[in-house]
Amino acid sequence: MNHLKPLDSMDRRILRIVQRDASLTISEIAAQIGLSQTPCWKRLQRLEALGVIKRRIAVLDPKKLGLGLTVFVSIEVGQHSGEELTRFVDCVSSMEEIMDVYRVAGDVDFVLRVVVPDTAAFDVVYGKLRDLIPLKNVTSHIALENIKSETAFPV
Amino acid sequence: MNHLKPLDSMDRRILRIVQRDASLTISEIAAQIGLSQTPCWKRLQRLEALGVIKRRIAVLDPKKLGLGLTVFVSIEVGQHSGEELTRFVDCVSSMEEIMDVYRVAGDVDFVLRVVVPDTAAFDVVYGKLRDLIPLKNVTSHIALENIKSETAFPV
DNA sequence: GTTGAAAGGCGCGAAAG
DNA sequence: CTTTCGCGCCTTTCAAC
């Protein structure tokens, strides 16, 4: 299932294009990288088969959906059993307002990115978090401004 | 440029589908929400025109690109002039390893999400950050595990 | 809102150099 | 890798209900 050839420069150029605009046709992509359509299409197929391209999605505008508030939540869990932690992680993951969950090293254990309409909605999420298991410390950082939000990786 | 009608439940159902899979055809989407192709297509057009749908992209797998390390960086800038801050923000935004930049309220001023191959690459980014302007405090939280990473908003 | 249909583009794949 | 060819699906539009 893995790559025999890693990824050559043509593959990378294709990836750079489609991770910014997946609505382009094969012909347009092929023209941009200086290849004809057939090999370009085959490379795209291969990149999808390898799982380098995971899926294609539509990116929505959170503001226009009434989701104006982003909050970063840092959590210190303190002492807990494995089952308690598993339950905590499962519940947190299942909450749709919680977009990202990372376990991190350092003075905190988890970092969450929460997207909600307003502070009232965030308060609900915050309450749910505190009710899951006793947490040693929960710190919230409300986003005042989204300066950059990039979905395209440097390839 | 703004909506006369906000968004009805059909619009939301379309958005829920395409923000998870934009490779579906109009016919498939129409079938899923119980609408015929023509009105479904018109709604999609309208959602794009309104900017609710910003663009369509391919989502790549960072691990398969050799980007195995995510780091959250919290920055306290201390006292600086407006021009210094602007320069800092511009430089930070232009670095492609820095995926997200948020200005936040609380004990820190900025939160960054950095995606790099390894700690050596992160060290380069870290050095660049410190060289931009004198920073009061920079705290890095290395991600040990990505438990959840959601691109679809709750609509 | 619905169906049906037409026109053209494009994905997809085969064939051959 | 390249070009060419073609089938068939899909988008896009129109007309009529």
Coordinates of N, CA and C (backbone and C1' of nucleotides) in Angstrom, one line a residue, chain A residues 24-27 38 41 45, chain C residues 9-15:
Chain A
L24 N -10.4 22.9 -10.0 CA -9.8 22.9 -11.3 C -10.0 21.6 -12.0
T25 N -10.0 21.7 -13.4 CA -10.1 20.4 -14.2 C -8.7 19.9 -14.4
I26 N -8.7 18.6 -14.8 CA -7.4 18.0 -15.1 C -6.6 18.8 -16.1
S27 N -7.4 19.3 -17.1 CA -6.7 20.0 -18.2 C -6.0 21.3 -17.6
T38 N -3.3 13.0 -19.5 CA -3.2 11.6 -19.1 C -2.3 11.4 -17.9
W41 N -3.5 13.1 -14.8 CA -4.7 12.4 -14.2 C -4.2 11.1 -13.5
Q45 N -4.6 10.1 -9.5 CA -5.2 8.9 -9.0 C -4.2 8.2 -8.0
Chain C
dG9 P -17.7 22.6 -25.2 O5' -17.4 22.0 -23.8 C5' -18.0 22.6 -22.7 C4' -17.5 21.9 -21.4 C3' -16.0 21.6 -21.4 O3' -15.6 21.8 -20.1 C1' -17.4 19.6 -21.2
dC10 P -14.0 21.7 -19.8 O5' -13.9 20.3 -19.1 C5' -14.7 20.0 -18.0 C4' -14.7 18.5 -17.7 C3' -13.3 18.0 -17.7 O3' -13.0 17.4 -16.4 C1' -14.8 16.6 -18.9
dG11 P -11.7 16.9 -15.9 O5' -12.1 15.4 -15.6 C5' -13.2 15.2 -14.7 C4' -13.7 13.8 -14.8 C3' -12.6 12.7 -14.4 O3' -13.3 11.7 -13.7 C1' -13.4 12.3 -16.6
dC12 P -12.4 10.7 -12.8 O5' -12.1 9.5 -13.9 C5' -13.2 8.8 -14.4 C4' -12.7 8.0 -15.6 C3' -11.4 7.2 -15.4 O3' -11.8 5.8 -15.2 C1' -11.7 8.1 -17.6
dG13 P -10.6 4.8 -14.8 O5' -10.2 4.2 -16.2 C5' -11.2 3.7 -17.1 C4' -10.6 3.6 -18.5 C3' -9.3 2.9 -18.6 O3' -9.5 1.7 -19.3 C1' -9.4 4.8 -20.0
dA14 P -8.3 0.7 -19.5 O5' -8.2 0.7 -21.1 C5' -9.4 0.8 -21.9 C4' -9.1 1.0 -23.4 C3' -7.9 0.2 -23.8 O3' -8.1 -0.4 -25.1 C1' -7.5 2.5 -24.2
dA15 P -7.1 -1.4 -25.7 O5' -6.4 -0.5 -26.8 C5' -7.1 0.3 -27.7 C4' -6.1 1.1 -28.5 C3' -4.8 0.3 -28.9 O3' -4.5 0.5 -30.3 C1' -4.3 2.4 -27.9

